[in-house]
Tab-separated table of C-alpha atoms in Angstrom:
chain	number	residue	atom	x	y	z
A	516	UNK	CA	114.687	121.996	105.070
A	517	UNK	CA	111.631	122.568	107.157
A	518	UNK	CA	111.219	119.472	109.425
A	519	UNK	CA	109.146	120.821	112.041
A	520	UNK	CA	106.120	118.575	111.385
A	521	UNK	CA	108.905	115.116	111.772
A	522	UNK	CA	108.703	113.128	114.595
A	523	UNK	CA	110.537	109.721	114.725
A	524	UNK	CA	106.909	107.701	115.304
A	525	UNK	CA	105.378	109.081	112.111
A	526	UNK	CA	109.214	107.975	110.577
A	527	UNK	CA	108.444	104.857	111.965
A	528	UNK	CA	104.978	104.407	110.819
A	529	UNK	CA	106.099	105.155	107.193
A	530	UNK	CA	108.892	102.760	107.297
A	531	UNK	CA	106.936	99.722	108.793
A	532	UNK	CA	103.604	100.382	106.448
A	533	UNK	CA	106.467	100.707	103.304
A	534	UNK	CA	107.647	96.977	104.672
A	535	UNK	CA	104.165	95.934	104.346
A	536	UNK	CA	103.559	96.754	101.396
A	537	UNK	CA	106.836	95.324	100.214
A	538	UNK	CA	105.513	91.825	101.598
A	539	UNK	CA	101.880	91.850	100.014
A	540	UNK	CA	104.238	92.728	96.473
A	541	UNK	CA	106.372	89.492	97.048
A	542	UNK	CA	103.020	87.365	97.734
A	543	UNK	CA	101.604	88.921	94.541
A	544	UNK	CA	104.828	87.807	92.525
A	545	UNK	CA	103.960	84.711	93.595
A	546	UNK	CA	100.546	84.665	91.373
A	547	UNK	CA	101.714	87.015	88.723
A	548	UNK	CA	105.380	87.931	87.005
A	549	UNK	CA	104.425	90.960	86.469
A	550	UNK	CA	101.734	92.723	89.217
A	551	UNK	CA	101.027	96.274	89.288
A	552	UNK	CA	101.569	98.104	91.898
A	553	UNK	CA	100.093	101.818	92.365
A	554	UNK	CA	100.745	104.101	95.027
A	555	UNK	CA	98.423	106.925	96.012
A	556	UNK	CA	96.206	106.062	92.654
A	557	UNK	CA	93.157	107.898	91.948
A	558	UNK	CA	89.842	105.431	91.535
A	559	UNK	CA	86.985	106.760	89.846
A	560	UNK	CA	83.460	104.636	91.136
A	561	UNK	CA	80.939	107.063	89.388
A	562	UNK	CA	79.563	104.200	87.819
A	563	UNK	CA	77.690	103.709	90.704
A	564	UNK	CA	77.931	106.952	92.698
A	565	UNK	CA	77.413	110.183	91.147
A	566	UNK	CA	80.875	111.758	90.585
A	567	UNK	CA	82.186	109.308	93.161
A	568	UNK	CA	85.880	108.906	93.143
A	569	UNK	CA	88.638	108.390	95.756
A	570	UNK	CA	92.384	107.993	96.355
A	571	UNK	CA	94.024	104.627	96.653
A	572	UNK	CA	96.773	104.375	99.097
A	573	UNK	CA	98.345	101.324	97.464
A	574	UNK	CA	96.648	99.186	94.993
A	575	UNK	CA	98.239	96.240	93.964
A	576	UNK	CA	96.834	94.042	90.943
A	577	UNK	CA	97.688	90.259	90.007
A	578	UNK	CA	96.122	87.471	88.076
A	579	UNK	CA	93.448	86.350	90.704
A	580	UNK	CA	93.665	88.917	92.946
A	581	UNK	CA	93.335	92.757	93.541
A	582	UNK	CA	94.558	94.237	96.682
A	583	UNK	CA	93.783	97.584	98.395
A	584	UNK	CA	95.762	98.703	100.936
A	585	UNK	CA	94.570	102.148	103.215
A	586	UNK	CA	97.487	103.768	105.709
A	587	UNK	CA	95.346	105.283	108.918
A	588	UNK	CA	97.314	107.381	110.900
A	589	UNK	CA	94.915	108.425	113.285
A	590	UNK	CA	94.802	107.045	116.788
A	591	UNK	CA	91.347	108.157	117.960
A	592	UNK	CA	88.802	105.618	116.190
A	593	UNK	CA	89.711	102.291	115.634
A	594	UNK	CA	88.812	101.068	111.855
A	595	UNK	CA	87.629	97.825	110.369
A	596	UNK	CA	87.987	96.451	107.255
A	597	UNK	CA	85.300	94.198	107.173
A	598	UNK	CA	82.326	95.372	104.670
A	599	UNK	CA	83.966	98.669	105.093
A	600	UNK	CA	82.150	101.254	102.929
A	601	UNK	CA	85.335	103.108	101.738
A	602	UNK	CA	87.441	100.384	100.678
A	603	UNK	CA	84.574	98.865	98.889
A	604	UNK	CA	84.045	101.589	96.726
A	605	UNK	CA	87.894	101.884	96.215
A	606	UNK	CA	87.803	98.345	95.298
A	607	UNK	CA	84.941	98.976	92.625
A	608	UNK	CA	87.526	101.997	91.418
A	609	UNK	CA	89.847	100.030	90.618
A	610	UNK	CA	88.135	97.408	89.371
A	611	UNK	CA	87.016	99.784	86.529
A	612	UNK	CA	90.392	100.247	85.539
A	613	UNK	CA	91.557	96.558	85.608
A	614	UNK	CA	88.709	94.002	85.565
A	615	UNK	CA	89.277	94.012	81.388
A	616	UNK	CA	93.092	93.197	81.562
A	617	UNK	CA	93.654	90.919	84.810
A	618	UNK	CA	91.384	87.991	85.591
A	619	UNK	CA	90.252	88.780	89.149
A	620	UNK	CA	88.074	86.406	90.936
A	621	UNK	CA	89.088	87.591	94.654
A	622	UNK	CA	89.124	91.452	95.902
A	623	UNK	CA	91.784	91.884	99.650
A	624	UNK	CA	91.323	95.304	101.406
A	625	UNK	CA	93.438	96.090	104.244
A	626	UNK	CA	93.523	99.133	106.466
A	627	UNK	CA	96.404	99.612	108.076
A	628	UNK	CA	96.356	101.710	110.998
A	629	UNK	CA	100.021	101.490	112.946
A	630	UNK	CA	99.422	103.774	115.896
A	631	UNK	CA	96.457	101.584	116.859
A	632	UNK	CA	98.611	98.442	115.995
A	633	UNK	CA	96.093	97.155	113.833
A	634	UNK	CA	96.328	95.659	110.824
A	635	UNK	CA	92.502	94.634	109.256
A	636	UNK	CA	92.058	92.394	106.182
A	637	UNK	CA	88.732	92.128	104.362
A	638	UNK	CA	88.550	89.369	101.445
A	639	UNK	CA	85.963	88.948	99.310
A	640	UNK	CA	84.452	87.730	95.841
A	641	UNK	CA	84.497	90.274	92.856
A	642	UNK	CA	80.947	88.537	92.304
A	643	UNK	CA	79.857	89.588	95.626
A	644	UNK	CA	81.545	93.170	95.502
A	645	UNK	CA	79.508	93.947	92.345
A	646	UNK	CA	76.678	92.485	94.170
A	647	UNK	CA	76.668	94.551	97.236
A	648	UNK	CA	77.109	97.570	94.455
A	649	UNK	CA	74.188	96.930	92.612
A	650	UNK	CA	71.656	95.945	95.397
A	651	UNK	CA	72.842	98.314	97.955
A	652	UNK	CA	75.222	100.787	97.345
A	653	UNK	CA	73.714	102.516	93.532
A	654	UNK	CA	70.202	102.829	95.123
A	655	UNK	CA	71.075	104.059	97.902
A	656	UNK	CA	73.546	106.947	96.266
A	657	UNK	CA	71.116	107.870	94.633
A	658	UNK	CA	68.628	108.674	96.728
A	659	UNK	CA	71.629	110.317	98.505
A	660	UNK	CA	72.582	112.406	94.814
A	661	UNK	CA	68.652	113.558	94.494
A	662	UNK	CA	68.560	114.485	98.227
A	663	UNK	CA	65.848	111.775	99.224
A	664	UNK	CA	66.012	108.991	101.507
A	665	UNK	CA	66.872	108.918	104.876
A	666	UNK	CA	69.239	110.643	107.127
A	667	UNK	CA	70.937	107.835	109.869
A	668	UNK	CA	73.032	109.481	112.835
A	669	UNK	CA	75.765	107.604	114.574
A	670	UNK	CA	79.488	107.558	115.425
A	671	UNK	CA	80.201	108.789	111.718
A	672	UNK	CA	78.543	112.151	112.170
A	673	UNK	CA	81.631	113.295	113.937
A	674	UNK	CA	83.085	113.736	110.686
A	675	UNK	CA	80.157	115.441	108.620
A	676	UNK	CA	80.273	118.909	107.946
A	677	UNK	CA	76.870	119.414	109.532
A	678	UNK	CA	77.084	118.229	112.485
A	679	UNK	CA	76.527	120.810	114.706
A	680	UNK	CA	73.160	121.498	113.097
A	681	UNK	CA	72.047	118.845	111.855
A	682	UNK	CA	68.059	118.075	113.307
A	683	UNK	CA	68.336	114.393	112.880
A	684	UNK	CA	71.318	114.318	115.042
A	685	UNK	CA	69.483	116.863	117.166
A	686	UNK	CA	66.809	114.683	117.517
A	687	UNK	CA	68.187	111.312	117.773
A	688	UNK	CA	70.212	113.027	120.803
A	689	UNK	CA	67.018	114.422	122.133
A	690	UNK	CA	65.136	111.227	122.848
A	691	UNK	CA	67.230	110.514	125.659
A	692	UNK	CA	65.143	113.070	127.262
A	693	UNK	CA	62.767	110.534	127.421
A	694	UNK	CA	64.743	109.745	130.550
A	695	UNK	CA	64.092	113.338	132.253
A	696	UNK	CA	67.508	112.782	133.280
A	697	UNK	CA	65.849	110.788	136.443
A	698	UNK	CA	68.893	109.737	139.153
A	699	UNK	CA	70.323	106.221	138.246
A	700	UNK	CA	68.784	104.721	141.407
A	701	UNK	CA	65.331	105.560	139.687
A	702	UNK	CA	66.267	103.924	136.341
A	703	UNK	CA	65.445	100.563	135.046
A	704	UNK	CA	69.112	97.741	134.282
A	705	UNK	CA	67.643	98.601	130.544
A	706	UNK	CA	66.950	102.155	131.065
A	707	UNK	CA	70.810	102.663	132.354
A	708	UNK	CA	71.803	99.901	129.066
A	709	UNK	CA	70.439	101.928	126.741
A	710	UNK	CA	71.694	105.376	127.789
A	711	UNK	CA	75.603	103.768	128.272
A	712	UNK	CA	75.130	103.238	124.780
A	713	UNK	CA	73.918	106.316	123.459
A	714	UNK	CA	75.635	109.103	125.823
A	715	UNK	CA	78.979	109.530	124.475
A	716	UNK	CA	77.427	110.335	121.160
A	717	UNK	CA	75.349	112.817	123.290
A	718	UNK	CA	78.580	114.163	125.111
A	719	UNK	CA	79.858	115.295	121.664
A	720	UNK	CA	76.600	116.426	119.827
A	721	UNK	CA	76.211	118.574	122.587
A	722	UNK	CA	79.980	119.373	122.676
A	723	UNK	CA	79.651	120.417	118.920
A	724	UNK	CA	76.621	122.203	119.602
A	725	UNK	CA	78.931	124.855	121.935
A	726	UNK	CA	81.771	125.059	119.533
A	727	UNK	CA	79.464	126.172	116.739
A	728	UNK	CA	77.755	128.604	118.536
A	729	UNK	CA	81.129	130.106	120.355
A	730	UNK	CA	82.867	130.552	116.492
A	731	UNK	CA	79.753	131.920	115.132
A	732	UNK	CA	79.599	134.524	118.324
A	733	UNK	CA	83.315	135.359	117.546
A	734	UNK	CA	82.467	135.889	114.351
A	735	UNK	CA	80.095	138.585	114.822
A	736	UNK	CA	76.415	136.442	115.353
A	737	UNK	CA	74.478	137.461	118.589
A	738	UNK	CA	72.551	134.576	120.409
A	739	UNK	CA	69.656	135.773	122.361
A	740	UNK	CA	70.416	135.111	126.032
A	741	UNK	CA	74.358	134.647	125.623
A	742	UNK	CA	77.428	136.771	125.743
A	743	UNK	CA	80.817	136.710	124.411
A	744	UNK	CA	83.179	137.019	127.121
A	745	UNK	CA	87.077	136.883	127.895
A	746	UNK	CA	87.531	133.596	129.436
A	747	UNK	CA	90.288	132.651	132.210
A	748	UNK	CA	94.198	132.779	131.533
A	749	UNK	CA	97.417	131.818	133.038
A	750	UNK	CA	100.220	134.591	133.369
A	751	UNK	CA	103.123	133.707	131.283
A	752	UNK	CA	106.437	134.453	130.764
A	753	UNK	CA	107.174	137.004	127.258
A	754	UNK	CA	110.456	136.017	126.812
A	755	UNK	CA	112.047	132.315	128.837
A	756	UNK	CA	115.638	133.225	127.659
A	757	UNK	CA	115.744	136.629	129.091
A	758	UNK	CA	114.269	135.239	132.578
A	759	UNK	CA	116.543	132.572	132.528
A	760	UNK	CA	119.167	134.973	132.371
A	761	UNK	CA	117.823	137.549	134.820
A	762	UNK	CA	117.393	134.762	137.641
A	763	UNK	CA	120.560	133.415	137.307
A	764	UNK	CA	121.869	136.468	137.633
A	765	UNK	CA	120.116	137.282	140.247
A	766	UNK	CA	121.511	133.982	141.924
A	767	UNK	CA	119.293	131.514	141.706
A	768	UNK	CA	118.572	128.298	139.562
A	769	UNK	CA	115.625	129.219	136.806
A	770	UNK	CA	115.464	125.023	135.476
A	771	UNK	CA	113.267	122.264	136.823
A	772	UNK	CA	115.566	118.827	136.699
A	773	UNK	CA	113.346	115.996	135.996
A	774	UNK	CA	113.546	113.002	134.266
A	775	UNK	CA	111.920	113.300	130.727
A	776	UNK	CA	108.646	111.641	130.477
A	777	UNK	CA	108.614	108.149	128.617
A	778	UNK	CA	107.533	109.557	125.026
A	779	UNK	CA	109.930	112.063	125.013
A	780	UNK	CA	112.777	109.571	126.288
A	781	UNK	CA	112.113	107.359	123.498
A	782	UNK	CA	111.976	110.495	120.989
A	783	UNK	CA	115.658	111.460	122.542
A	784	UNK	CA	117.358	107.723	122.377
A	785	UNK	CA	114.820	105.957	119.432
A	786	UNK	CA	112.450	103.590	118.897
A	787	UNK	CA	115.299	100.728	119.679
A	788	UNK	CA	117.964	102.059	121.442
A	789	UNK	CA	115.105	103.033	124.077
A	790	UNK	CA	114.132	99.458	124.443
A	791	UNK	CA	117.776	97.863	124.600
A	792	UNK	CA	119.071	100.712	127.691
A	793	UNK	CA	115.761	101.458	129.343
A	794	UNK	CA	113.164	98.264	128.207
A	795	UNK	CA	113.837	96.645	131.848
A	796	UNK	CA	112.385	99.583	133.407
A	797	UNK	CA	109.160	100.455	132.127
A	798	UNK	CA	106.347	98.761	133.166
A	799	UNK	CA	102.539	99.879	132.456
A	800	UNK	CA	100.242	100.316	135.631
A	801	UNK	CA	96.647	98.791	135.368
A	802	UNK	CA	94.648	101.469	133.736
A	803	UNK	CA	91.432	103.330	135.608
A	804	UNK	CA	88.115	100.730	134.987
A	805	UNK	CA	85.741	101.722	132.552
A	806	UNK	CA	82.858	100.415	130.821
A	807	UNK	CA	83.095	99.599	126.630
């Protein structure tokens, strides 16, 4: 069996999420004898968006109350449940299939995201849901489905397919040159304000920007001004077991001895075995300022 994608924390993510779950299905019990419980369910929303549909984690339906559940295993971004696009429109997918056959007056979406310890509950009306749906979210899908309407940059262009080229990213980016990039000493408090909360979106537009162009040169496109060239490496060894052997032989120890680093200590003993031998000696240092 080809377990070279395991580790123990994504084992441990699984299990804990799976517990979860488990408790939200005793609490629905509680309303209902018999709730319904779905796992990875599709949800089909095109009654508001075009062709809209999505994949439901866990959805779990009782009298009074449907529950959508969302695993996150990233790390990276940090995500909310509250008035969360995605889960709203999962909501509204499931509330096509059940709305007729349970009496739901309350909607709970949850994202669950373990490796940022976070566990983020949204409740709200099914009134208001359909609300939100028919005032906001059909008009502006539409506009979206006819290619109309406005394009809005922020942190959720890192995950468009267009973001490299994209002109209103280009542009929103761009008006920072409004600045001319003056020294900070020569900036206004609100000049330096605004820029802290616009640059790291500038950092990877730009960042984009270079990756795009570097495939696109690799794969064949010439960019006036620019050459594709053979950047820096490190010498490395072709074969570790042969050197290993051909040192030793030669008389001489080939292996660094270190203690293993904390992640891989706790991937060697466990989760809990780690903390009961080695929990009274790990401590975490105060981390390196920074501004949020």
């Amino acid at each position: 069996e080809n377990l070279s994608y395991y580790s123990e924390e994504m084992e441990d993510c699984a299990n804990d999420y799976a517990a979860y779950v488990l408790e939200l299905v005793e609490v629905a019990k509680k309303n209902s004898s018999d709730p319904v419980i779905l796992i990875e369910q599709r949800l089909d929303y095109s009654r508001f968006v075009e062709s809209g549909f999505g994949t439901g984690d866990c959805v779990i339906v009782a009298d009074g109350t449907l529950t959508i559940v969302d695993y996150k295993h990233g790390r990276g971004i940090l995500v909310e449940a509250e008035n969360n696009p995605q889960m709203m429109l999962y909501a509204l997918g499931a509330l096509e299939i059940f709305d007729g056959i349970y009496d739901i007056e309350t909607v709970c979406m949850t994202i669950y995201q373990p490796r940022r310890s976070s566990v983020s509950t949204f409740t709200l009306s099914k009134d208001d849901l359909y609300q939100w749906a028919e005032d906001t979210l059909t008009p502006a899908a539409e506009l979206a489905y006819a290619g109309n309407g406005d394009y809005q940059c922020g942190e959720w262009c890192q995950f468009c397919k267009a973001k490299h080229d994209c002109r209103e990213r280009a542009e929103y980016n761009l008006e920072l040159a409004k600045f001319d990039f003056r020294l900070p000493p020569l900036l206004t408090d609100e000049d330096v304000e605004e820029i802290l909360g616009r640059i790291d979106g500038l950092v990877s537009w730009a960042n984009d920007i270079k990756e795009y162009a570097l495939q696109a040169a690799v794969g064949g496109k010439e960019w006036h001004g620019w050459k594709l060239v053979e950047g820096r490496s490190n010498r490395r060894y072709t074969d570790e077991v042969v050197v290993a052997e051909v040192v030793t032989a030669a008389g001489f120890d080939p292996y660094e001895h270190k203690v293993m680093g904390v992640t891989a200590m706790t991937s060697l003993l466990g989760k809990k075995r780690f903390e009961e031998v080695l929990g009274g000696y790990i401590e975490k240092p105060q981390g390196k300022p920074t501004l949020v």
